[in-house]
Amino acid sequence: MKVIALAGGVGGAKLAHGLSMVLPPDDLSIIVNTGDDFDFLGLYISPDLDTVCYTLADLANPTTGWGQVDESWITFNEISALKGPDWFRLGDKDLATHLIRTAQLIQGQKLSEITKKFCEIWGIKHTIFPMSDDPVRTMVHTKNGNILGFQEYFVHQECKPIVEHFEFRGIEAARPLPQVLDAINNCDIVIIAPSNPWVSIDPILEIPNYRDAISRKPVIAVSPLIGGKAIKGPAAKMYQELGIKPCSSAVANHYKDFLTGFIIDNLDHIELEKIERWRIIALVTDILMKKNQDRLRLAQEVLKFSETILNRSR
């Protein structure tokens, strides 16, 4: 079974890691959100892409889920001492990633090419794609009229501003990667990881041609909400501020136009009937991933569920 996974953030990286423990390299490709990318201290930072790569390479900080394990903070501390911008924490190992990526981008290499080289160096066998080589920037429009870059909203202002809507700046001009379209066309199923629908998955889906290609395949999504709360990040807060009750069925409704199957947590079993009324096949299980064995277990359940859905369509 050939699988395409859409991912962003820590939750998406965890399931992608679990899938990589089950599927051989030729059977899994991961498309990662780059709408969170931004420039900081003259460096090109790609937070979601790095989180997914570090996680699959077993380099991720197990406590935070982002950054690298066993980091040192010499450069960051000096930046702070010099009264430089220190709201975005860059460890020394992580800084090396950004330095090399930025230098290679300046030399004219593409983000997808650089990502492929990094994955080879880090020993990642599965294919990880940025959603595009063209810049797309997620802008958060707030209730007080401000327009914030996502990292300004997420990190610097700690998700405190009230969200009004989102803009994916540059999305119209962004081109899909031809190799990603080929991978989607050749896959058996698309799995949307438990990532924030508004700012991790929507930027991928809005890249021209991706939604159409994905809609032609069976699509399964895993809810990023458990009991109306996000395990990590502002997804539940965003739903609330956008006038939508944060719950698993709200996530299913977000993807309803093309969703075949949906996986929710045991705590949300009361939403099963509502989801199934939309002709979406649902699975209720434990979707919390605290440890590596949880990632493996959930990935195995997702793939078993995928096989069931594929068998129904044959």
XYZ file of N, CA and C in Angstrom, residues 96-299:
612
model
N 22.731 25.501 12.805
C 23.531 24.997 11.683
C 22.637 24.625 10.494
N 21.492 24.009 10.771
C 20.534 23.672 9.714
C 20.118 24.921 8.950
N 19.769 25.974 9.687
C 19.282 27.198 9.054
C 20.390 27.916 8.285
N 21.589 27.888 8.813
C 22.717 28.538 8.130
C 22.992 27.878 6.780
N 23.075 26.554 6.781
C 23.388 25.838 5.545
C 22.240 25.962 4.553
N 20.994 25.820 5.037
C 19.844 25.948 4.137
C 19.822 27.332 3.492
N 20.021 28.373 4.293
C 19.977 29.738 3.766
C 21.067 29.956 2.723
N 22.270 29.490 3.013
C 23.375 29.649 2.073
C 23.081 28.942 0.759
N 22.496 27.745 0.834
C 22.216 26.990 -0.382
C 21.055 27.599 -1.174
N 20.082 28.175 -0.472
C 19.010 28.879 -1.172
C 19.559 30.092 -1.918
N 20.469 30.819 -1.283
C 21.087 31.980 -1.913
C 21.871 31.564 -3.162
N 22.464 30.364 -3.103
C 23.206 29.837 -4.253
C 22.290 29.387 -5.391
N 20.984 29.370 -5.152
C 20.034 29.014 -6.199
C 19.453 27.620 -6.108
N 19.813 26.874 -5.046
C 19.222 25.548 -4.897
C 17.770 25.670 -4.419
N 16.977 24.679 -4.745
C 15.572 24.680 -4.367
C 15.391 24.049 -2.989
N 14.331 24.479 -2.304
C 14.059 23.951 -0.965
C 13.900 22.442 -0.984
N 13.234 21.912 -1.999
C 13.054 20.458 -2.088
C 14.384 19.738 -2.275
N 15.290 20.326 -3.038
C 16.614 19.722 -3.244
C 17.413 19.718 -1.950
N 17.352 20.829 -1.235
C 18.083 20.939 0.033
C 17.524 19.953 1.047
N 16.197 19.847 1.094
C 15.556 18.919 2.030
C 15.972 17.485 1.741
N 16.035 17.129 0.473
C 16.455 15.780 0.095
C 17.878 15.491 0.559
N 18.766 16.474 0.385
C 20.164 16.285 0.824
C 20.254 16.156 2.335
N 19.519 16.985 3.052
C 19.521 16.909 4.513
C 19.031 15.536 4.974
N 17.968 15.047 4.337
C 17.419 13.749 4.730
C 18.452 12.642 4.515
N 19.188 12.722 3.427
C 20.237 11.724 3.169
C 21.304 11.777 4.252
N 21.704 12.984 4.637
C 22.729 13.147 5.672
C 22.232 12.636 7.022
N 20.958 12.894 7.322
C 20.380 12.490 8.614
C 19.930 11.032 8.629
N 20.076 10.330 7.518
C 19.726 8.911 7.473
C 18.241 8.636 7.336
N 17.488 9.607 6.831
C 16.043 9.422 6.629
C 15.826 8.734 5.288
N 15.222 7.569 5.305
C 15.030 6.784 4.084
C 13.742 7.151 3.348
N 12.732 7.583 4.095
C 11.453 7.932 3.481
C 11.529 9.326 2.855
N 10.665 9.567 1.886
C 10.704 10.825 1.147
C 9.900 11.904 1.867
N 10.543 13.042 2.091
C 9.882 14.191 2.709
C 9.934 15.348 1.720
N 8.755 15.864 1.381
C 8.652 16.973 0.440
C 8.172 18.231 1.156
N 8.794 19.392 0.903
C 8.095 20.642 1.236
C 6.917 20.769 0.279
N 5.859 21.458 0.686
C 4.660 21.509 -0.158
C 4.905 22.233 -1.482
N 5.894 23.129 -1.507
C 6.243 23.845 -2.734
C 7.648 24.413 -2.584
N 8.295 24.659 -3.713
C 9.563 25.391 -3.690
C 9.329 26.894 -3.702
N 8.090 27.301 -3.900
C 7.742 28.718 -3.938
C 7.263 29.168 -2.560
N 7.565 30.408 -2.186
C 7.203 30.878 -0.849
C 5.702 31.101 -0.681
N 5.172 30.545 0.390
C 3.801 30.804 0.837
C 3.900 31.180 2.305
N 3.230 32.253 2.690
C 3.332 32.700 4.079
C 1.941 32.771 4.713
N 1.755 32.040 5.775
C 0.491 32.078 6.513
C 0.437 33.349 7.347
N -0.545 34.174 7.060
C -0.746 35.431 7.770
C -2.014 35.318 8.614
N -1.904 35.709 9.868
C -3.028 35.630 10.794
C -3.657 37.012 10.917
N -4.902 37.125 10.469
C -5.648 38.373 10.616
C -6.372 38.322 11.960
N -6.132 39.310 12.800
C -6.674 39.297 14.152
C -7.849 40.251 14.295
N -8.593 40.053 15.380
C -9.807 40.832 15.603
C -9.529 42.323 15.754
N -8.341 42.676 16.248
C -8.008 44.101 16.416
C -7.454 44.743 15.152
N -7.496 44.013 14.044
C -7.096 44.570 12.754
C -5.652 44.349 12.369
N -4.867 43.693 13.205
C -3.460 43.430 12.877
C -3.344 42.210 11.959
N -2.293 42.210 11.174
C -1.962 41.067 10.321
C -0.581 40.580 10.744
N -0.528 39.361 11.256
C 0.705 38.835 11.826
C 1.207 37.638 11.028
N 2.518 37.593 10.804
C 3.112 36.369 10.300
C 2.876 35.266 11.315
N 2.807 34.020 10.847
C 2.392 32.961 11.767
C 3.312 32.833 12.975
N 4.621 32.891 12.782
C 5.521 32.728 13.925
C 5.431 33.909 14.892
N 5.155 35.093 14.366
C 4.925 36.249 15.241
C 3.710 35.985 16.129
N 2.652 35.450 15.512
C 1.440 35.122 16.266
C 1.696 33.959 17.224
N 2.289 32.902 16.715
C 2.395 31.643 17.440
C 3.438 31.687 18.560
N 4.609 32.215 18.256
C 5.706 32.197 19.223
C 5.820 33.518 19.979
N 5.980 34.610 19.210
C 6.236 35.900 19.861
C 5.043 36.360 20.695
N 3.841 36.241 20.137
C 2.654 36.688 20.867
C 1.880 35.536 21.513
N 2.470 34.367 21.494
C 1.988 33.199 22.245
C 0.517 32.877 21.977
N 0.079 33.073 20.729
C -1.299 32.763 20.290
C -2.357 33.571 21.031
N -1.963 34.662 21.657
C -2.926 35.449 22.449
C -3.910 36.260 21.602
N -3.506 36.840 20.470
C -4.474 37.608 19.668
C -5.659 36.751 19.225
N -6.821 37.374 19.135
C -8.022 36.675 18.691
C -8.018 36.590 17.162
N -8.172 35.383 16.662
C -8.098 35.128 15.224
C -9.411 35.500 14.543
N -9.282 36.155 13.384
C -10.453 36.479 12.576
C -10.489 35.643 11.298
N -9.363 35.579 10.599
C -9.248 34.671 9.463
C -7.774 34.536 9.078
N -7.511 33.640 8.126
C -6.145 33.357 7.703
C -5.972 33.695 6.224
N -4.784 34.126 5.898
C -4.417 34.419 4.510
C -3.152 33.647 4.191
N -3.136 32.992 3.042
C -1.937 32.287 2.592
C -1.304 33.113 1.486
N -0.446 33.997 1.891
C 0.133 34.965 0.967
C 1.072 34.265 -0.019
N 0.840 34.504 -1.296
C 1.662 33.882 -2.337
C 1.093 32.577 -2.860
N -0.063 32.139 -2.344
C -0.588 30.824 -2.699
C -0.955 30.730 -4.176
N -1.431 31.833 -4.755
C -1.856 31.777 -6.158
C -0.684 31.520 -7.096
N 0.477 32.036 -6.728
C 1.653 31.885 -7.587
C 2.462 30.623 -7.272
N 2.153 29.984 -6.157
C 2.924 28.802 -5.753
C 2.612 27.630 -6.676
N 3.640 26.937 -7.069
C 3.475 25.797 -7.959
C 3.639 24.491 -7.185
N 2.830 23.496 -7.503
C 3.017 22.188 -6.872
C 4.305 21.553 -7.383
N 4.935 20.745 -6.560
C 6.103 20.013 -7.023
C 5.637 18.884 -7.944
N 6.169 18.790 -9.152
C 5.737 17.721 -10.079
C 5.886 16.331 -9.468
N 6.972 16.130 -8.706
C 7.182 14.805 -8.105
C 6.153 14.507 -7.013
N 5.620 15.564 -6.385
C 4.562 15.354 -5.395
C 3.266 14.956 -6.087
N 2.937 15.643 -7.168
C 1.736 15.272 -7.925
C 1.838 13.838 -8.431
N 3.027 13.448 -8.881
C 3.225 12.063 -9.333
C 3.010 11.085 -8.178
N 3.544 11.439 -7.003
C 3.405 10.563 -5.839
C 1.936 10.429 -5.430
N 1.200 11.537 -5.465
C -0.230 11.482 -5.134
C -0.973 10.612 -6.146
N -0.698 10.829 -7.430
C -1.387 10.064 -8.477
C -1.100 8.570 -8.388
N 0.076 8.208 -7.867
C 0.470 6.807 -7.790
C 0.193 6.161 -6.441
N -0.345 6.919 -5.493
C -0.570 6.361 -4.156
C -1.908 5.636 -4.098
N -2.082 4.839 -3.054
C -3.350 4.148 -2.825
C -4.261 4.940 -1.906
N -3.664 5.680 -0.979
C -4.475 6.390 0.011
C -3.709 7.604 0.532
N -4.453 8.629 0.918
C -3.873 9.841 1.512
C -4.280 9.887 2.982
N -3.307 10.120 3.846
C -3.568 10.210 5.283
C -3.232 11.623 5.754
N -4.216 12.286 6.321
C -3.987 13.608 6.903
C -3.667 13.408 8.379
N -2.477 13.784 8.771
C -2.016 13.587 10.145
C -2.786 14.495 11.111
N -2.695 14.238 12.416
C -3.382 15.084 13.396
C -2.687 16.438 13.554
N -2.781 17.226 12.509
C -2.182 18.556 12.452
C -3.293 19.597 12.437
N -2.953 20.834 12.751
C -3.933 21.919 12.762
C -4.529 22.098 11.362
N -5.858 21.899 11.206
C -6.448 22.009 9.863
C -6.286 23.381 9.239
N -6.364 24.433 10.058
C -6.363 25.808 9.537
C -5.000 26.248 9.035
N -3.936 25.921 9.770
C -2.631 26.500 9.440
C -1.553 25.477 9.092
N -1.848 24.179 9.249
C -0.873 23.159 8.855
C -1.296 22.399 7.605
N -2.601 22.125 7.477
C -3.081 21.333 6.345
C -3.654 22.201 5.235
N -4.441 23.224 5.581
C -5.029 24.079 4.539
C -3.993 24.695 3.599
N -2.825 25.149 4.091
C -1.845 25.700 3.138
C -1.427 24.676 2.074
N -1.329 23.401 2.470
C -0.984 22.363 1.490
C -2.118 22.198 0.485
N -3.337 22.106 0.999
C -4.490 21.867 0.133
C -4.749 23.010 -0.834
N -4.333 24.227 -0.446
C -4.590 25.392 -1.290
C -3.558 25.575 -2.389
N -2.470 24.828 -2.354
C -1.520 24.868 -3.472
C -2.256 24.377 -4.714
N -2.230 25.128 -5.809
C -2.973 24.722 -7.010
C -2.695 23.276 -7.410
N -3.771 22.546 -7.704
C -3.769 21.164 -8.195
C -3.672 20.091 -7.105
N -3.226 20.446 -5.895
C -3.112 19.410 -4.863
C -4.477 18.898 -4.419
N -5.409 19.811 -4.134
C -6.713 19.377 -3.639
C -7.410 18.467 -4.662
N -7.332 18.849 -5.932
C -7.970 18.031 -6.967
C -7.357 16.639 -7.028
N -6.030 16.592 -6.954
C -5.346 15.298 -7.020
C -5.685 14.440 -5.803
N -5.697 15.056 -4.640
C -5.994 14.329 -3.407
C -7.437 13.854 -3.391
N -8.343 14.679 -3.920
C -9.765 14.337 -3.908
C -10.082 13.104 -4.752
N -9.182 12.732 -5.648
C -9.404 11.545 -6.481
C -8.971 10.257 -5.775
N -8.440 10.393 -4.566
C -7.973 9.242 -3.801
C -8.802 9.078 -2.526
N -8.854 7.864 -1.957
C -9.433 7.740 -0.624
C -8.590 8.555 0.364
N -9.257 9.309 1.221
C -8.557 10.177 2.168
C -9.016 9.855 3.584
N -8.053 9.632 4.468
C -8.318 9.405 5.891
C -7.660 10.528 6.678
N -8.340 11.026 7.690
C -7.754 12.042 8.564
C -7.823 11.562 10.007
N -6.839 11.978 10.783
C -6.819 11.714 12.228
C -7.086 13.035 12.937
N -8.026 13.027 13.854
C -8.388 14.267 14.545
C -7.228 14.801 15.382
N -6.971 16.120 15.315
C -5.969 16.717 16.193
C -6.556 17.141 17.541
N -7.876 16.930 17.714
C -8.556 17.333 18.945
C -9.015 16.099 19.713
N -8.858 16.153 21.014
C -9.348 15.105 21.908
C -10.166 15.780 22.992
N -11.428 15.420 23.087
C -12.289 16.043 24.086
C -12.406 17.541 23.908
N -12.338 17.997 22.641
C -12.465 19.418 22.354
C -11.207 20.226 22.608
N -10.103 19.558 22.911
C -8.851 20.258 23.199
C -7.741 19.739 22.298
N -6.819 20.638 21.972
C -5.644 20.247 21.207
C -4.568 19.762 22.166
N -3.878 18.698 21.794
C -2.783 18.213 22.640
C -1.667 19.246 22.691
N -1.432 19.897 21.574
C -0.389 20.917 21.489
C -0.816 21.927 20.428
N -0.636 23.209 20.692
C -0.943 24.213 19.684
C -2.319 24.831 19.861
N -2.643 25.803 18.995
C -3.847 26.626 19.179
C -5.073 26.201 18.375
N -5.132 24.954 17.885
C -6.239 24.562 17.012
C -7.603 24.775 17.673
N -7.755 24.322 18.911
C -9.047 24.464 19.597
C -9.398 25.931 19.802
N -8.412 26.729 20.167
C -8.622 28.169 20.364
C -9.067 28.816 19.053
N -8.453 28.422 17.965
C -8.819 28.978 16.659
C -10.265 28.643 16.304
N -10.654 27.394 16.492
C -12.045 27.012 16.219
C -13.006 27.883 17.027
N -12.717 28.030 18.305
C -13.583 28.812 19.188
C -13.712 30.247 18.697
N -12.596 30.857 18.346
C -12.592 32.262 17.934
C -13.226 32.465 16.561
N -13.244 31.416 15.755
C -13.879 31.487 14.444
C -15.365 31.138 14.507
N -15.858 30.949 15.724
C -17.285 30.708 15.922
C -17.711 29.273 15.714
N -16.761 28.340 15.832
C -17.050 26.918 15.641
C -16.695 26.182 16.929
N -17.598 25.365 17.421
C -17.305 24.595 18.623
C -16.145 23.640 18.339
N -15.072 23.716 19.133
C -13.945 22.817 18.885
C -14.274 21.382 19.285
N -14.324 20.513 18.312
C -14.617 19.105 18.554
C -14.172 18.309 17.330
N -14.108 17.016 17.485
C -13.639 16.173 16.385
C -14.543 16.261 15.166
N -15.861 16.335 15.392
C -16.771 16.416 14.244
C -16.567 17.708 13.457
N -16.120 18.785 14.135
C -15.821 20.038 13.433
C -14.631 19.850 12.503
N -13.662 19.040 12.930
C -12.511 18.744 12.071
C -12.963 17.907 10.870
N -13.803 16.903 11.125
C -14.324 16.084 10.024
C -15.092 16.950 9.035
N -15.864 17.896 9.548
C -16.624 18.794 8.680
C -15.700 19.669 7.838
N -14.550 20.021 8.400
C -13.560 20.845 7.696
C -13.095 20.153 6.412
N -12.973 18.816 6.474
C -12.482 18.035 5.332
C -13.599 17.280 4.611
N -14.840 17.538 4.967
C -15.970 16.699 4.571
C -16.084 16.485 3.067
N -15.736 17.482 2.268
C -15.946 17.397 0.825
C -15.167 16.267 0.161
N -14.054 15.850 0.773
C -13.256 14.795 0.138
C -12.866 13.668 1.100
N -13.390 13.693 2.321
C -12.957 12.736 3.340
C -13.678 11.398 3.194
N -12.895 10.317 3.212
C -13.448 8.964 3.164
C -13.561 8.368 4.557
N -12.504 8.526 5.353
C -12.475 7.962 6.699
C -11.933 8.960 7.704
N -12.351 8.799 8.963
C -11.930 9.734 10.004
C -11.713 8.965 11.299
N -10.625 9.292 11.986
C -10.257 8.584 13.214
C -10.335 9.548 14.391
N -11.127 9.175 15.394
C -11.312 10.021 16.573
C -10.914 9.254 17.823
N -10.763 10.000 18.908
C -10.344 9.400 20.167
C -11.540 8.771 20.894
N -11.238 7.832 21.782
C -12.280 7.195 22.583
C -13.126 8.207 23.348
N -12.500 9.314 23.773
C -13.231 10.331 24.522
C -14.320 10.993 23.684
N -14.208 10.891 22.366
C -15.146 11.562 21.467
C -16.128 10.598 20.801
N -16.339 9.442 21.420
C -17.187 8.416 20.799
C -18.615 8.905 20.551
N -19.075 9.888 21.332
C -20.446 10.380 21.153
C -20.615 11.119 19.820
N -19.507 11.474 19.178
C -19.582 12.178 17.897
C -19.617 11.232 16.699
N -19.500 9.947 16.983
C -19.424 8.945 15.917
C -20.640 9.001 14.986
N -21.839 9.023 15.569
C -23.054 9.005 14.753
C -23.139 10.223 13.841
N -22.778 11.392 14.369
C -22.818 12.619 13.576
C -21.878 12.526 12.384
N -20.683 12.033 12.603
C -19.699 11.912 11.531
C -20.166 10.913 10.477
N -20.731 9.803 10.927
C -21.175 8.775 9.988
C -22.377 9.237 9.177
N -23.164 10.180 9.675
C -24.281 10.722 8.895
C -23.798 11.452 7.653
N -22.539 11.894 7.662
C -21.951 12.556 6.495
C -21.370 11.536 5.514
N -21.671 10.252 5.724
C -21.151 9.160 4.893
C -19.628 9.058 4.977
N -19.098 9.409 6.132
C -17.674 9.245 6.421
C -17.519 8.019 7.318
N -16.646 7.115 6.939
C -16.391 5.919 7.738
C -15.514 6.322 8.922
N -15.931 5.989 10.120
C -15.217 6.467 11.305
C -14.632 5.312 12.114
N -13.526 5.602 12.780
C -12.884 4.659 13.693
C -12.648 5.367 15.018
N -13.013 4.701 16.094
C -12.803 5.248 17.432
C -11.693 4.452 18.107
N -10.655 5.145 18.563
C -9.526 4.465 19.192
C -8.765 5.460 20.068
N -7.673 5.030 20.627
C -6.813 5.911 21.414
C -5.837 6.600 20.456
N -5.974 7.912 20.274
C -5.109 8.602 19.310
C -4.008 9.422 19.989
N -3.913 9.359 21.307
C -2.878 10.111 22.021
C -1.528 9.423 21.848
N -0.524 10.185 21.456
C 0.813 9.632 21.221
C 1.809 10.231 22.209
N 2.007 9.567 23.331
C 2.943 10.052 24.346
C 4.351 9.524 24.111
N 4.435 8.289 23.634
C 5.727 7.635 23.470
C 5.833 7.052 22.062
N 7.033 6.601 21.718
C 7.249 6.024 20.393
C 6.353 4.823 20.132
N 6.106 4.017 21.178
C 5.249 2.852 20.974
C 3.814 3.259 20.667
N 3.398 4.444 21.164
C 2.068 4.953 20.825
C 2.010 5.358 19.352
N 3.082 5.949 18.860
C 3.137 6.333 17.448
C 3.039 5.092 16.567
N 3.780 4.059 16.948
C 3.762 2.808 16.186
C 2.379 2.173 16.227
N 1.794 2.101 17.417
C 0.465 1.490 17.560
C -0.577 2.231 16.731
N -0.584 3.575 16.818
C -1.574 4.344 16.074
C -1.351 4.203 14.574
N -0.099 4.228 14.151
C 0.200 4.060 12.719
C -0.315 2.714 12.218
